[in-house]
Amino acid sequence: DVKVTQSSRYLVKRTGEKVFLECVQDMDHENMFWYRQDPGLGLRLIYFSYDVKMKEKGDIPEGYSVSREKKERFSLILESASTNQTSMYLCASSLRGRRNEQYFGPGTRLTVT
Amino acid sequence: QKEVEQDPGPLSVPEGAIVSLNCTYSNSAFQYFMWYRQYSRKGPELLMYTYSSGNKEDGRFTAQVDKSSKYISLFIRDSQPSDSATYLCAMSAKTQGGSEKLVFGKGTKLTVNP
């Protein structure tokens, strides 16, 4: 079974803090994704990585950066957290060439106060 | 017009009912159509995957694509309380390199009452 794990289920941070969200997958997938999910807005892609050290911006990259130093790990970084970044963050992975078949982690509910 | 439209519901049905979930889309380049299921406090999981037009059946679930109408459906027969979840449609276009990024609908929340 593919397993995608995220470092925290719930996180509370203060405005201006630097926040790291970690994602690890154990199926040797080339592709990894970060999404945020908000009521009424659905799932929106923040960043996508197709290989180690490779990344592409998604629909809403502003205020975020990512790091992929190892194939199994993909980190999302909020350089200076703001209240409008309060959201559910979902990590996903897929095999190369099978971008439609994504496996999601359980999500991290981030609250920025 | 949004690229993918999905009625958010909520939809509440009695156990055993036939459920119909739908999405419409505007991008005629979409060729891959997926349904993801998301239980409360969990990440989405891929439920059905179809390419181009037609029907695909998997147990109690049938995915239907009508490209001429830009309309996709997911039917659930003999619905069970365990089917209670949010259902997200997703689609992507085909490119030379594979496929473009997924575009998700906002999801329809379904409750099946025992």
PDB file of C-alpha atoms in Angstrom:
ATOM      1  CA  ASP A   1       0.000   0.000   0.000  1.00  0.00           C
ATOM      2  CA  VAL A   2       1.217   3.468  -0.842  1.00  0.00           C
ATOM      3  CA  LYS A   3       1.738   5.520   2.205  1.00  0.00           C
ATOM      4  CA  VAL A   4       2.037   9.282   2.286  1.00  0.00           C
ATOM      5  CA  THR A   5       2.637  10.737   5.702  1.00  0.00           C
ATOM      6  CA  GLN A   6       2.607  14.329   6.854  1.00  0.00           C
ATOM      7  CA  SER A   7       4.537  15.535   9.870  1.00  0.00           C
ATOM      8  CA  SER A   8       1.628  17.042  11.794  1.00  0.00           C
ATOM      9  CA  ARG A   9      -2.156  16.681  11.761  1.00  0.00           C
ATOM     10  CA  TYR A  10      -2.712  20.023  13.493  1.00  0.00           C
ATOM     11  CA  LEU A  11      -0.419  23.021  13.741  1.00  0.00           C
ATOM     12  CA  VAL A  12      -0.928  26.441  15.279  1.00  0.00           C
ATOM     13  CA  LYS A  13       1.535  29.202  14.408  1.00  0.00           C
ATOM     14  CA  ARG A  14       1.751  32.947  14.893  1.00  0.00           C
ATOM     15  CA  THR A  15       1.764  35.553  12.148  1.00  0.00           C
ATOM     16  CA  GLY A  16       5.268  36.113  10.815  1.00  0.00           C
ATOM     17  CA  GLU A  17       6.642  32.735  11.885  1.00  0.00           C
ATOM     18  CA  LYS A  18       8.468  30.502   9.426  1.00  0.00           C
ATOM     19  CA  VAL A  19       6.562  27.259   9.047  1.00  0.00           C
ATOM     20  CA  PHE A  20       7.762  23.922   7.691  1.00  0.00           C
ATOM     21  CA  LEU A  21       5.335  21.228   6.573  1.00  0.00           C
ATOM     22  CA  GLU A  22       6.933  17.882   5.834  1.00  0.00           C
ATOM     23  CA  CYS A  23       5.697  15.084   3.606  1.00  0.00           C
ATOM     24  CA  VAL A  24       7.196  11.635   3.141  1.00  0.00           C
ATOM     25  CA  GLN A  25       6.142   8.886   0.726  1.00  0.00           C
ATOM     26  CA  ASP A  26       7.359   5.318   0.761  1.00  0.00           C
ATOM     27  CA  MET A  27       6.593   4.127  -2.780  1.00  0.00           C
ATOM     28  CA  ASP A  28       9.498   5.592  -4.722  1.00  0.00           C
ATOM     29  CA  HIS A  29       7.223   8.033  -6.559  1.00  0.00           C
ATOM     30  CA  GLU A  30       8.886  10.629  -8.765  1.00  0.00           C
ATOM     31  CA  ASN A  31       6.098  13.207  -8.522  1.00  0.00           C
ATOM     32  CA  MET A  32       5.093  14.996  -5.353  1.00  0.00           C
ATOM     33  CA  PHE A  33       2.527  17.755  -4.859  1.00  0.00           C
ATOM     34  CA  TRP A  34       1.404  20.272  -2.285  1.00  0.00           C
ATOM     35  CA  TYR A  35      -2.207  21.464  -2.263  1.00  0.00           C
ATOM     36  CA  ARG A  36      -4.307  23.575   0.022  1.00  0.00           C
ATOM     37  CA  GLN A  37      -7.992  22.864   0.531  1.00  0.00           C
ATOM     38  CA  ASP A  38     -10.416  25.572   1.591  1.00  0.00           C
ATOM     39  CA  PRO A  39     -14.227  25.503   1.898  1.00  0.00           C
ATOM     40  CA  GLY A  40     -15.824  26.850  -1.246  1.00  0.00           C
ATOM     41  CA  LEU A  41     -12.511  26.911  -3.113  1.00  0.00           C
ATOM     42  CA  GLY A  42     -11.684  23.228  -3.313  1.00  0.00           C
ATOM     43  CA  LEU A  43      -8.206  21.820  -3.862  1.00  0.00           C
ATOM     44  CA  ARG A  44      -5.630  24.203  -5.273  1.00  0.00           C
ATOM     45  CA  LEU A  45      -2.127  23.253  -6.329  1.00  0.00           C
ATOM     46  CA  ILE A  46       0.659  25.205  -4.644  1.00  0.00           C
ATOM     47  CA  TYR A  47       3.774  23.457  -5.978  1.00  0.00           C
ATOM     48  CA  PHE A  48       4.722  20.320  -7.845  1.00  0.00           C
ATOM     49  CA  SER A  49       8.034  18.453  -7.926  1.00  0.00           C
ATOM     50  CA  TYR A  50       8.839  15.888 -10.617  1.00  0.00           C
ATOM     51  CA  ASP A  51      12.291  14.930  -9.368  1.00  0.00           C
ATOM     52  CA  VAL A  52      14.803  15.681  -6.662  1.00  0.00           C
ATOM     53  CA  LYS A  53      15.612  19.401  -6.596  1.00  0.00           C
ATOM     54  CA  MET A  54      13.093  20.028  -9.420  1.00  0.00           C
ATOM     55  CA  LYS A  55       9.921  22.019  -8.890  1.00  0.00           C
ATOM     56  CA  GLU A  56       7.175  23.826 -10.740  1.00  0.00           C
ATOM     57  CA  LYS A  57       4.819  26.489  -9.490  1.00  0.00           C
ATOM     58  CA  GLY A  58       1.186  25.582  -9.241  1.00  0.00           C
ATOM     59  CA  ASP A  59      -1.813  27.881  -9.217  1.00  0.00           C
ATOM     60  CA  ILE A  60      -1.106  29.688  -5.939  1.00  0.00           C
ATOM     61  CA  PRO A  61       2.648  29.683  -5.155  1.00  0.00           C
ATOM     62  CA  GLU A  62       2.785  33.180  -3.658  1.00  0.00           C
ATOM     63  CA  GLY A  63       3.946  33.139  -0.043  1.00  0.00           C
ATOM     64  CA  TYR A  64       5.227  29.559  -0.284  1.00  0.00           C
ATOM     65  CA  SER A  65       8.431  27.797  -1.226  1.00  0.00           C
ATOM     66  CA  VAL A  66       9.333  24.119  -1.417  1.00  0.00           C
ATOM     67  CA  SER A  67      12.327  21.874  -0.990  1.00  0.00           C
ATOM     68  CA  ARG A  68      12.989  18.396  -2.332  1.00  0.00           C
ATOM     69  CA  GLU A  69      16.442  17.177  -1.357  1.00  0.00           C
ATOM     70  CA  LYS A  70      15.517  13.486  -1.288  1.00  0.00           C
ATOM     71  CA  LYS A  71      13.125  11.585  -3.510  1.00  0.00           C
ATOM     72  CA  GLU A  72      10.844  10.521  -0.687  1.00  0.00           C
ATOM     73  CA  ARG A  73      10.546  13.882   1.057  1.00  0.00           C
ATOM     74  CA  PHE A  74       8.873  17.105  -0.059  1.00  0.00           C
ATOM     75  CA  SER A  75       8.708  20.114   2.228  1.00  0.00           C
ATOM     76  CA  LEU A  76       6.438  23.132   2.031  1.00  0.00           C
ATOM     77  CA  ILE A  77       7.766  26.317   3.608  1.00  0.00           C
ATOM     78  CA  LEU A  78       5.782  29.362   4.622  1.00  0.00           C
ATOM     79  CA  GLU A  79       8.484  32.018   4.877  1.00  0.00           C
ATOM     80  CA  SER A  80       6.375  34.400   6.965  1.00  0.00           C
ATOM     81  CA  ALA A  81       3.023  32.928   7.902  1.00  0.00           C
ATOM     82  CA  SER A  82      -0.049  35.082   7.497  1.00  0.00           C
ATOM     83  CA  THR A  83      -3.642  34.547   8.650  1.00  0.00           C
ATOM     84  CA  ASN A  84      -4.813  33.973   5.071  1.00  0.00           C
ATOM     85  CA  GLN A  85      -2.617  30.880   4.996  1.00  0.00           C
ATOM     86  CA  THR A  86      -4.828  29.209   7.574  1.00  0.00           C
ATOM     87  CA  SER A  87      -5.968  26.129   5.687  1.00  0.00           C
ATOM     88  CA  MET A  88      -5.826  22.359   5.260  1.00  0.00           C
ATOM     89  CA  TYR A  89      -2.582  21.390   3.494  1.00  0.00           C
ATOM     90  CA  LEU A  90      -2.491  18.140   1.569  1.00  0.00           C
ATOM     91  CA  CYS A  91       0.552  16.402   0.165  1.00  0.00           C
ATOM     92  CA  ALA A  92       0.277  13.869  -2.664  1.00  0.00           C
ATOM     93  CA  SER A  93       2.565  11.700  -4.745  1.00  0.00           C
ATOM     94  CA  SER A  94       2.373   9.760  -8.008  1.00  0.00           C
ATOM     95  CA  LEU A  95       4.533   7.791 -10.373  1.00  0.00           C
ATOM     96  CA  ARG A  96       6.133   9.618 -13.276  1.00  0.00           C
ATOM     97  CA  GLY A  97       3.699   9.654 -16.203  1.00  0.00           C
ATOM     98  CA  ARG A  98       0.746   8.864 -13.907  1.00  0.00           C
ATOM     99  CA  ARG A  99       0.037  12.315 -12.656  1.00  0.00           C
ATOM    100  CA  ASN A 100      -3.694  11.624 -12.596  1.00  0.00           C
ATOM    101  CA  GLU A 101      -3.328   8.838 -10.045  1.00  0.00           C
ATOM    102  CA  GLN A 102      -2.300  10.692  -6.959  1.00  0.00           C
ATOM    103  CA  TYR A 103      -1.995   9.294  -3.460  1.00  0.00           C
ATOM    104  CA  PHE A 104      -2.749  11.793  -0.734  1.00  0.00           C
ATOM    105  CA  GLY A 105      -1.569  12.140   2.809  1.00  0.00           C
ATOM    106  CA  PRO A 106      -4.005  12.779   5.679  1.00  0.00           C
ATOM    107  CA  GLY A 107      -3.479  16.536   5.640  1.00  0.00           C
ATOM    108  CA  THR A 108      -2.181  19.149   8.069  1.00  0.00           C
ATOM    109  CA  ARG A 109      -4.683  21.629   9.477  1.00  0.00           C
ATOM    110  CA  LEU A 110      -2.662  24.832   9.900  1.00  0.00           C
ATOM    111  CA  THR A 111      -4.015  27.737  11.900  1.00  0.00           C
ATOM    112  CA  VAL A 112      -2.139  31.038  11.809  1.00  0.00           C
ATOM    113  CA  THR A 113      -3.134  33.461  14.567  1.00  0.00           C
TER     114      THR A 113
ATOM    115  CA  GLN B   1     -17.273  30.281 -16.403  1.00  0.00           C
ATOM    116  CA  LYS B   2     -15.202  28.138 -14.052  1.00  0.00           C
ATOM    117  CA  GLU B   3     -13.196  25.359 -15.637  1.00  0.00           C
ATOM    118  CA  VAL B   4     -14.895  22.647 -13.576  1.00  0.00           C
ATOM    119  CA  GLU B   5     -18.266  23.040 -11.870  1.00  0.00           C
ATOM    120  CA  GLN B   6     -19.547  20.680  -9.206  1.00  0.00           C
ATOM    121  CA  ASP B   7     -22.618  21.122  -7.027  1.00  0.00           C
ATOM    122  CA  PRO B   8     -21.351  21.127  -3.415  1.00  0.00           C
ATOM    123  CA  GLY B   9     -24.550  19.652  -2.031  1.00  0.00           C
ATOM    124  CA  PRO B  10     -24.909  18.518   0.643  1.00  0.00           C
ATOM    125  CA  LEU B  11     -26.725  15.460  -0.636  1.00  0.00           C
ATOM    126  CA  SER B  12     -28.543  13.204   1.819  1.00  0.00           C
ATOM    127  CA  VAL B  13     -30.045   9.873   0.739  1.00  0.00           C
ATOM    128  CA  PRO B  14     -31.430   6.765   2.453  1.00  0.00           C
ATOM    129  CA  GLU B  15     -29.423   3.557   2.469  1.00  0.00           C
ATOM    130  CA  GLY B  16     -29.957   1.562  -0.715  1.00  0.00           C
ATOM    131  CA  ALA B  17     -30.662   4.591  -2.905  1.00  0.00           C
ATOM    132  CA  ILE B  18     -28.996   5.190  -6.251  1.00  0.00           C
ATOM    133  CA  VAL B  19     -26.797   8.264  -6.051  1.00  0.00           C
ATOM    134  CA  SER B  20     -25.863  10.450  -8.995  1.00  0.00           C
ATOM    135  CA  LEU B  21     -22.984  12.905  -8.681  1.00  0.00           C
ATOM    136  CA  ASN B  22     -22.112  15.232 -11.530  1.00  0.00           C
ATOM    137  CA  CYS B  23     -19.574  17.708 -12.867  1.00  0.00           C
ATOM    138  CA  THR B  24     -19.556  19.943 -15.890  1.00  0.00           C
ATOM    139  CA  TYR B  25     -16.488  21.431 -17.492  1.00  0.00           C
ATOM    140  CA  SER B  26     -15.603  24.013 -20.103  1.00  0.00           C
ATOM    141  CA  ASN B  27     -12.178  22.902 -21.390  1.00  0.00           C
ATOM    142  CA  SER B  28     -12.691  20.660 -24.409  1.00  0.00           C
ATOM    143  CA  ALA B  29      -9.045  19.521 -24.157  1.00  0.00           C
ATOM    144  CA  PHE B  30      -9.792  17.458 -21.037  1.00  0.00           C
ATOM    145  CA  GLN B  31      -9.426  13.760 -21.790  1.00  0.00           C
ATOM    146  CA  TYR B  32      -8.736  12.169 -18.417  1.00  0.00           C
ATOM    147  CA  PHE B  33     -11.546  12.093 -15.855  1.00  0.00           C
ATOM    148  CA  MET B  34     -11.250  10.969 -12.263  1.00  0.00           C
ATOM    149  CA  TRP B  35     -13.374  10.691  -9.172  1.00  0.00           C
ATOM    150  CA  TYR B  36     -11.719  10.997  -5.791  1.00  0.00           C
ATOM    151  CA  ARG B  37     -13.438  10.166  -2.497  1.00  0.00           C
ATOM    152  CA  GLN B  38     -12.522  12.023   0.670  1.00  0.00           C
ATOM    153  CA  TYR B  39     -13.662  10.828   4.074  1.00  0.00           C
ATOM    154  CA  SER B  40     -13.858  13.326   6.896  1.00  0.00           C
ATOM    155  CA  ARG B  41     -10.405  14.281   8.255  1.00  0.00           C
ATOM    156  CA  LYS B  42      -8.638  12.237   5.588  1.00  0.00           C
ATOM    157  CA  GLY B  43      -6.943  12.937   2.266  1.00  0.00           C
ATOM    158  CA  PRO B  44      -8.699  12.164  -1.031  1.00  0.00           C
ATOM    159  CA  GLU B  45      -8.312   8.701  -2.542  1.00  0.00           C
ATOM    160  CA  LEU B  46      -8.687   7.783  -6.195  1.00  0.00           C
ATOM    161  CA  LEU B  47     -11.972   5.972  -6.774  1.00  0.00           C
ATOM    162  CA  MET B  48     -12.497   5.861 -10.542  1.00  0.00           C
ATOM    163  CA  TYR B  49     -10.383   6.804 -13.566  1.00  0.00           C
ATOM    164  CA  THR B  50     -11.654   7.026 -17.133  1.00  0.00           C
ATOM    165  CA  TYR B  51     -10.095   8.124 -20.375  1.00  0.00           C
ATOM    166  CA  SER B  52     -12.186   9.946 -22.982  1.00  0.00           C
ATOM    167  CA  SER B  53     -15.902   9.164 -23.378  1.00  0.00           C
ATOM    168  CA  GLY B  54     -17.927   6.185 -22.232  1.00  0.00           C
ATOM    169  CA  ASN B  55     -18.738   4.228 -19.096  1.00  0.00           C
ATOM    170  CA  LYS B  56     -16.635   2.387 -16.589  1.00  0.00           C
ATOM    171  CA  GLU B  57     -18.008   0.131 -13.899  1.00  0.00           C
ATOM    172  CA  ASP B  58     -16.357  -1.048 -10.691  1.00  0.00           C
ATOM    173  CA  GLY B  59     -18.640  -2.886  -8.314  1.00  0.00           C
ATOM    174  CA  ARG B  60     -21.393  -0.528  -7.174  1.00  0.00           C
ATOM    175  CA  PHE B  61     -19.723   2.453  -8.854  1.00  0.00           C
ATOM    176  CA  THR B  62     -20.153   3.569 -12.473  1.00  0.00           C
ATOM    177  CA  ALA B  63     -18.324   6.526 -14.002  1.00  0.00           C
ATOM    178  CA  GLN B  64     -19.797   8.066 -17.107  1.00  0.00           C
ATOM    179  CA  VAL B  65     -18.246  10.635 -19.436  1.00  0.00           C
ATOM    180  CA  ASP B  66     -20.126  12.567 -22.118  1.00  0.00           C
ATOM    181  CA  LYS B  67     -17.548  14.697 -23.889  1.00  0.00           C
ATOM    182  CA  SER B  68     -20.076  16.150 -26.330  1.00  0.00           C
ATOM    183  CA  SER B  69     -21.969  17.682 -23.394  1.00  0.00           C
ATOM    184  CA  LYS B  70     -18.839  18.242 -21.274  1.00  0.00           C
ATOM    185  CA  TYR B  71     -20.507  16.356 -18.449  1.00  0.00           C
ATOM    186  CA  ILE B  72     -19.297  13.563 -16.196  1.00  0.00           C
ATOM    187  CA  SER B  73     -21.209  11.507 -13.665  1.00  0.00           C
ATOM    188  CA  LEU B  74     -20.564   9.038 -10.882  1.00  0.00           C
ATOM    189  CA  PHE B  75     -23.369   6.638 -10.011  1.00  0.00           C
ATOM    190  CA  ILE B  76     -23.430   4.689  -6.779  1.00  0.00           C
ATOM    191  CA  ARG B  77     -25.844   1.759  -6.643  1.00  0.00           C
ATOM    192  CA  ASP B  78     -27.207   0.337  -3.404  1.00  0.00           C
ATOM    193  CA  SER B  79     -25.587   3.152  -1.440  1.00  0.00           C
ATOM    194  CA  GLN B  80     -24.239   2.326   2.022  1.00  0.00           C
ATOM    195  CA  PRO B  81     -23.544   4.495   5.094  1.00  0.00           C
ATOM    196  CA  SER B  82     -19.851   3.796   4.445  1.00  0.00           C
ATOM    197  CA  ASP B  83     -20.225   5.751   1.173  1.00  0.00           C
ATOM    198  CA  SER B  84     -20.761   8.931   3.195  1.00  0.00           C
ATOM    199  CA  ALA B  85     -17.918  11.188   2.102  1.00  0.00           C
ATOM    200  CA  THR B  86     -17.094  14.126  -0.126  1.00  0.00           C
ATOM    201  CA  TYR B  87     -16.688  13.190  -3.783  1.00  0.00           C
ATOM    202  CA  LEU B  88     -14.337  15.261  -5.916  1.00  0.00           C
ATOM    203  CA  CYS B  89     -14.290  15.136  -9.673  1.00  0.00           C
ATOM    204  CA  ALA B  90     -10.952  15.845 -11.342  1.00  0.00           C
ATOM    205  CA  MET B  91      -9.818  16.095 -14.925  1.00  0.00           C
ATOM    206  CA  SER B  92      -6.771  16.832 -17.026  1.00  0.00           C
ATOM    207  CA  ALA B  93      -5.752  17.380 -20.605  1.00  0.00           C
ATOM    208  CA  LYS B  94      -3.393  15.166 -22.554  1.00  0.00           C
ATOM    209  CA  THR B  95      -0.091  16.611 -23.710  1.00  0.00           C
ATOM    210  CA  GLN B  96       2.903  15.217 -25.562  1.00  0.00           C
ATOM    211  CA  GLY B  97       4.689  14.713 -22.280  1.00  0.00           C
ATOM    212  CA  GLY B  98       1.824  12.929 -20.544  1.00  0.00           C
ATOM    213  CA  SER B  99      -0.902  14.974 -18.956  1.00  0.00           C
ATOM    214  CA  GLU B 100      -1.355  18.424 -17.539  1.00  0.00           C
ATOM    215  CA  LYS B 101      -2.090  19.143 -13.924  1.00  0.00           C
ATOM    216  CA  LEU B 102      -5.339  17.957 -12.409  1.00  0.00           C
ATOM    217  CA  VAL B 103      -8.193  20.409 -12.140  1.00  0.00           C
ATOM    218  CA  PHE B 104     -10.493  19.517  -9.267  1.00  0.00           C
ATOM    219  CA  GLY B 105     -14.136  20.257  -8.696  1.00  0.00           C
ATOM    220  CA  LYS B 106     -15.038  21.673  -5.289  1.00  0.00           C
ATOM    221  CA  GLY B 107     -16.556  18.386  -4.149  1.00  0.00           C
ATOM    222  CA  THR B 108     -20.050  17.138  -3.269  1.00  0.00           C
ATOM    223  CA  LYS B 109     -20.710  16.080   0.302  1.00  0.00           C
ATOM    224  CA  LEU B 110     -22.800  12.888   0.432  1.00  0.00           C
ATOM    225  CA  THR B 111     -24.491  11.408   3.492  1.00  0.00           C
ATOM    226  CA  VAL B 112     -26.140   7.989   3.307  1.00  0.00           C
ATOM    227  CA  ASN B 113     -28.555   7.496   6.172  1.00  0.00           C
ATOM    228  CA  PRO B 114     -29.104   4.004   7.622  1.00  0.00           C
TER     229      PRO B 114
END
